Amino acid sequence: MTRWLLLALALVVGWIAWPEREIARAPGVLTPAIPVQVAVRNTEGRLVKAGYQILPLARFELEARVLGVERYRFDRGADLAPVDLALGWGRMSDTAVLERISISQFGRAYSWSTPELPIPRHEIERSSANMHIVPGNDAVARRLKDVRRGSLVSFSGYLIEARRADGWRWQSSLSREDTGEGSCELVWVERLELR
C-alpha cells in the first residue's frame, strides 16, 4: 500500500513539474531589442479587473527570453498577478552569458549571482527584470500556463498601478535601470505570444 502511495505521489509531482522544464536554446542574442515604453494620458478607467481600480501609467511592449517563472496562488496580489516572469533581453537572452549566471525568484523578486561577471554589471541590471504579469484577458491567462524558463515571449499592454478599496496599492516601476525593492514592473498584458 505504501509503495503505491509513493508511486502515486511521484507521478503527481512529476506531472506538476513537467511543464516547468527549461527550453534549451543555442548561444547567441535571441531578443536584441530593449522594451518600448510610452507615457499615456487620460486613460483612467479603461482597464477593468474585479475588485481593483487599474490606472495605466505607460504603454509597454517587449520581446524577451524567460529567465524564470514563479507562479503565485496565495499572496495578496495573486488574484491580480498570478505569475512573475524574470525576463532578459540583449545579451541577457544569450545562452553563453546565462550559463554563467545563477538566477532565482522568491517573494515577488528576482535575483542573480555569478562568481565572475560575463558582461558588465550595469548591463545585467538594465537588460533584465522581474515582471508581475496581470492577464488582461482569458487568452493571455491561458497562454501564461505554457510559459517556462527558456521561452521567448513577446507581449504588449500597460505598466499599471492597481488599487483596492481597502487602501492597498501596487505600482509598477517605470524604469529598466532601477534595482532592489520597487524596481519590478507590474504589467497589464493584452497580447502574449510564445516561441
Tab-separated table of C-alpha atoms in Angstrom:
chain	number	residue	atom	x	y	z
A	1	MET	CA	0.000	0.000	0.000
A	2	THR	CA	2.772	2.448	0.946
A	3	ARG	CA	4.598	1.643	-2.275
A	4	TRP	CA	1.504	2.568	-4.326
A	5	LEU	CA	1.046	5.820	-2.415
A	6	LEU	CA	4.679	6.750	-3.017
A	7	LEU	CA	4.340	5.919	-6.716
A	8	ALA	CA	1.148	7.988	-6.973
A	9	LEU	CA	2.841	10.894	-5.179
A	10	ALA	CA	5.857	10.691	-7.517
A	11	LEU	CA	3.563	10.704	-10.563
A	12	VAL	CA	1.671	13.765	-9.288
A	13	VAL	CA	4.895	15.655	-8.549
A	14	GLY	CA	6.276	14.686	-11.959
A	15	TRP	CA	3.082	15.779	-13.700
A	16	ILE	CA	3.166	19.158	-11.925
A	17	ALA	CA	6.885	19.739	-12.523
A	18	TRP	CA	6.983	18.565	-16.170
A	19	PRO	CA	5.674	21.847	-17.693
A	20	GLU	CA	8.392	23.736	-15.792
A	21	ARG	CA	11.304	22.111	-17.627
A	22	GLU	CA	13.608	24.591	-19.332
A	23	ILE	CA	13.667	25.092	-23.087
A	24	ALA	CA	17.255	24.742	-24.319
A	25	ARG	CA	18.490	27.485	-26.652
A	26	ALA	CA	21.652	27.781	-28.754
A	27	PRO	CA	24.163	30.528	-27.851
A	28	GLY	CA	23.588	33.976	-29.324
A	29	VAL	CA	21.426	37.004	-28.574
A	30	LEU	CA	17.831	35.891	-29.114
A	31	THR	CA	15.934	39.090	-28.303
A	32	PRO	CA	18.099	42.126	-29.113
A	33	ALA	CA	15.590	44.991	-28.724
A	34	ILE	CA	15.028	46.899	-25.490
A	35	PRO	CA	11.467	47.221	-24.132
A	36	VAL	CA	9.363	50.047	-25.569
A	37	GLN	CA	7.565	52.345	-23.135
A	38	VAL	CA	5.359	55.335	-23.999
A	39	ALA	CA	3.594	57.505	-21.407
A	40	VAL	CA	-0.213	57.618	-21.557
A	41	ARG	CA	-2.709	60.307	-20.537
A	42	ASN	CA	-6.412	60.372	-19.683
A	43	THR	CA	-6.916	56.619	-19.842
A	44	GLU	CA	-8.105	56.057	-16.279
A	45	GLY	CA	-10.932	53.553	-16.173
A	46	ARG	CA	-10.089	51.800	-19.468
A	47	LEU	CA	-8.732	48.695	-17.775
A	48	VAL	CA	-11.112	46.646	-15.644
A	49	LYS	CA	-10.353	43.933	-13.090
A	50	ALA	CA	-12.954	42.965	-10.475
A	51	GLY	CA	-12.049	44.370	-7.058
A	52	TYR	CA	-9.382	46.741	-8.413
A	53	GLN	CA	-9.018	50.213	-9.819
A	54	ILE	CA	-6.406	49.934	-12.586
A	55	LEU	CA	-4.522	53.049	-13.640
A	56	PRO	CA	-2.467	52.772	-16.842
A	57	LEU	CA	0.881	54.565	-16.450
A	58	ALA	CA	2.581	53.776	-19.770
A	59	ARG	CA	2.065	51.726	-22.910
A	60	PHE	CA	4.572	48.857	-22.814
A	61	GLU	CA	5.822	46.140	-25.122
A	62	LEU	CA	8.787	43.837	-25.233
A	63	GLU	CA	10.300	40.699	-26.615
A	64	ALA	CA	12.432	38.776	-24.136
A	65	ARG	CA	13.761	35.420	-23.017
A	66	VAL	CA	12.199	33.943	-19.904
A	67	LEU	CA	14.894	33.531	-17.244
A	68	GLY	CA	12.482	32.289	-14.591
A	69	VAL	CA	8.797	31.694	-13.881
A	70	GLU	CA	7.225	31.946	-10.445
A	71	ARG	CA	3.524	31.195	-10.002
A	72	TYR	CA	1.535	32.613	-7.074
A	73	ARG	CA	-1.705	31.374	-5.591
A	74	PHE	CA	-1.828	32.629	-2.018
A	75	ASP	CA	-0.106	36.007	-1.630
A	76	ARG	CA	-2.024	39.277	-1.528
A	77	GLY	CA	-1.522	40.027	-5.230
A	78	ALA	CA	-2.073	36.504	-6.605
A	79	ASP	CA	-5.582	37.159	-7.897
A	80	LEU	CA	-4.271	40.194	-9.816
A	81	ALA	CA	-0.839	38.948	-10.976
A	82	PRO	CA	-0.670	35.148	-10.697
A	83	VAL	CA	2.695	34.864	-12.478
A	84	ASP	CA	6.040	36.643	-12.239
A	85	LEU	CA	8.422	36.368	-15.171
A	86	ALA	CA	12.123	37.108	-14.821
A	87	LEU	CA	12.980	38.338	-18.314
A	88	GLY	CA	16.160	39.114	-20.227
A	89	TRP	CA	16.847	40.931	-23.485
A	90	GLY	CA	20.012	41.914	-25.326
A	91	ARG	CA	22.940	39.845	-24.062
A	92	MET	CA	20.777	38.679	-21.153
A	93	SER	CA	18.975	36.491	-23.721
A	94	ASP	CA	22.238	34.789	-24.787
A	95	THR	CA	22.734	31.231	-23.506
A	96	ALA	CA	26.525	31.767	-23.424
A	97	VAL	CA	26.004	34.577	-20.871
A	98	LEU	CA	23.192	32.907	-18.933
A	99	GLU	CA	25.180	29.699	-18.416
A	100	ARG	CA	27.498	31.763	-16.187
A	101	ILE	CA	24.772	33.423	-14.090
A	102	SER	CA	22.603	31.812	-11.417
A	103	ILE	CA	19.055	33.219	-11.474
A	104	SER	CA	16.375	32.790	-8.823
A	105	GLN	CA	12.965	34.191	-7.902
A	106	PHE	CA	11.360	34.328	-4.487
A	107	GLY	CA	8.796	36.518	-2.771
A	108	ARG	CA	7.960	38.577	-5.880
A	109	ALA	CA	11.637	39.371	-6.514
A	110	TYR	CA	14.313	38.223	-8.943
A	111	SER	CA	17.982	37.910	-8.084
A	112	TRP	CA	21.117	36.813	-9.846
A	113	SER	CA	24.619	35.862	-8.818
A	114	THR	CA	27.843	34.887	-10.518
A	115	PRO	CA	31.398	34.257	-9.349
A	116	GLU	CA	32.675	36.230	-12.344
A	117	LEU	CA	30.708	38.741	-14.412
A	118	PRO	CA	30.290	37.513	-18.005
A	119	ILE	CA	29.105	41.009	-19.039
A	120	PRO	CA	29.217	44.331	-17.127
A	121	ARG	CA	27.016	44.509	-14.012
A	122	HIS	CA	25.045	47.529	-15.271
A	123	GLU	CA	24.220	45.611	-18.476
A	124	ILE	CA	22.815	42.703	-16.461
A	125	GLU	CA	20.710	45.143	-14.412
A	126	ARG	CA	19.471	47.139	-17.437
A	127	SER	CA	18.806	44.086	-19.605
A	128	SER	CA	16.748	42.002	-17.197
A	129	ALA	CA	13.811	42.492	-14.875
A	130	ASN	CA	11.178	40.732	-12.814
A	131	MET	CA	7.703	41.489	-14.149
A	132	HIS	CA	4.430	40.814	-12.346
A	133	ILE	CA	2.048	39.725	-15.111
A	134	VAL	CA	-1.616	40.777	-14.964
A	135	PRO	CA	-3.581	38.881	-17.618
A	136	GLY	CA	-5.719	41.416	-19.490
A	137	ASN	CA	-7.966	38.716	-20.961
A	138	ASP	CA	-8.693	34.978	-20.814
A	139	ALA	CA	-6.455	34.187	-23.802
A	140	VAL	CA	-3.435	35.695	-22.023
A	141	ALA	CA	-4.315	33.857	-18.788
A	142	ARG	CA	-4.411	30.543	-20.694
A	143	ARG	CA	-1.196	31.222	-22.595
A	144	LEU	CA	0.665	32.110	-19.354
A	145	LYS	CA	0.259	28.482	-18.276
A	146	ASP	CA	2.565	27.447	-21.152
A	147	VAL	CA	5.408	29.862	-20.321
A	148	ARG	CA	8.536	28.285	-18.895
A	149	ARG	CA	12.210	29.070	-18.447
A	150	GLY	CA	13.793	29.464	-21.878
A	151	SER	CA	10.573	30.537	-23.623
A	152	LEU	CA	10.787	33.553	-25.889
A	153	VAL	CA	7.880	35.876	-25.158
A	154	SER	CA	6.509	38.882	-26.934
A	155	PHE	CA	3.823	40.910	-25.219
A	156	SER	CA	2.168	44.292	-25.145
A	157	GLY	CA	-0.069	46.141	-22.734
A	158	TYR	CA	0.431	48.717	-19.990
A	159	LEU	CA	2.567	49.372	-16.955
A	160	ILE	CA	-0.028	49.980	-14.275
A	161	GLU	CA	-0.894	50.987	-10.764
A	162	ALA	CA	-3.513	48.823	-9.049
A	163	ARG	CA	-5.577	49.905	-6.046
A	164	ARG	CA	-8.183	48.270	-3.852
A	165	ALA	CA	-10.909	49.898	-1.801
A	166	ASP	CA	-9.121	48.867	1.441
A	167	GLY	CA	-6.183	51.201	0.574
A	168	TRP	CA	-3.851	48.512	-0.765
A	169	ARG	CA	-1.751	49.769	-3.681
A	170	TRP	CA	0.751	48.193	-6.095
A	171	GLN	CA	2.600	50.338	-8.613
A	172	SER	CA	4.880	49.419	-11.478
A	173	SER	CA	8.388	50.710	-11.853
A	174	LEU	CA	8.699	52.967	-14.887
A	175	SER	CA	12.427	52.392	-15.376
A	176	ARG	CA	14.571	49.484	-16.543
A	177	GLU	CA	17.576	50.978	-14.753
A	178	ASP	CA	16.415	50.628	-11.140
A	179	THR	CA	17.233	47.723	-8.845
A	180	GLY	CA	16.002	46.464	-5.486
A	181	GLU	CA	12.627	46.856	-3.852
A	182	GLY	CA	10.066	48.618	-6.044
A	183	SER	CA	12.033	48.003	-9.233
A	184	CYS	CA	9.697	45.368	-10.706
A	185	GLU	CA	7.221	46.088	-13.451
A	186	LEU	CA	3.506	45.458	-12.927
A	187	VAL	CA	2.285	44.754	-16.464
A	188	TRP	CA	-1.275	44.515	-17.746
A	189	VAL	CA	-0.772	42.158	-20.702
A	190	GLU	CA	-3.281	42.333	-23.560
A	191	ARG	CA	-1.325	40.249	-26.095
A	192	LEU	CA	1.119	37.418	-25.372
A	193	GLU	CA	2.971	35.313	-27.933
A	194	LEU	CA	5.379	32.450	-27.258
A	195	ARG	CA	8.197	30.950	-29.322
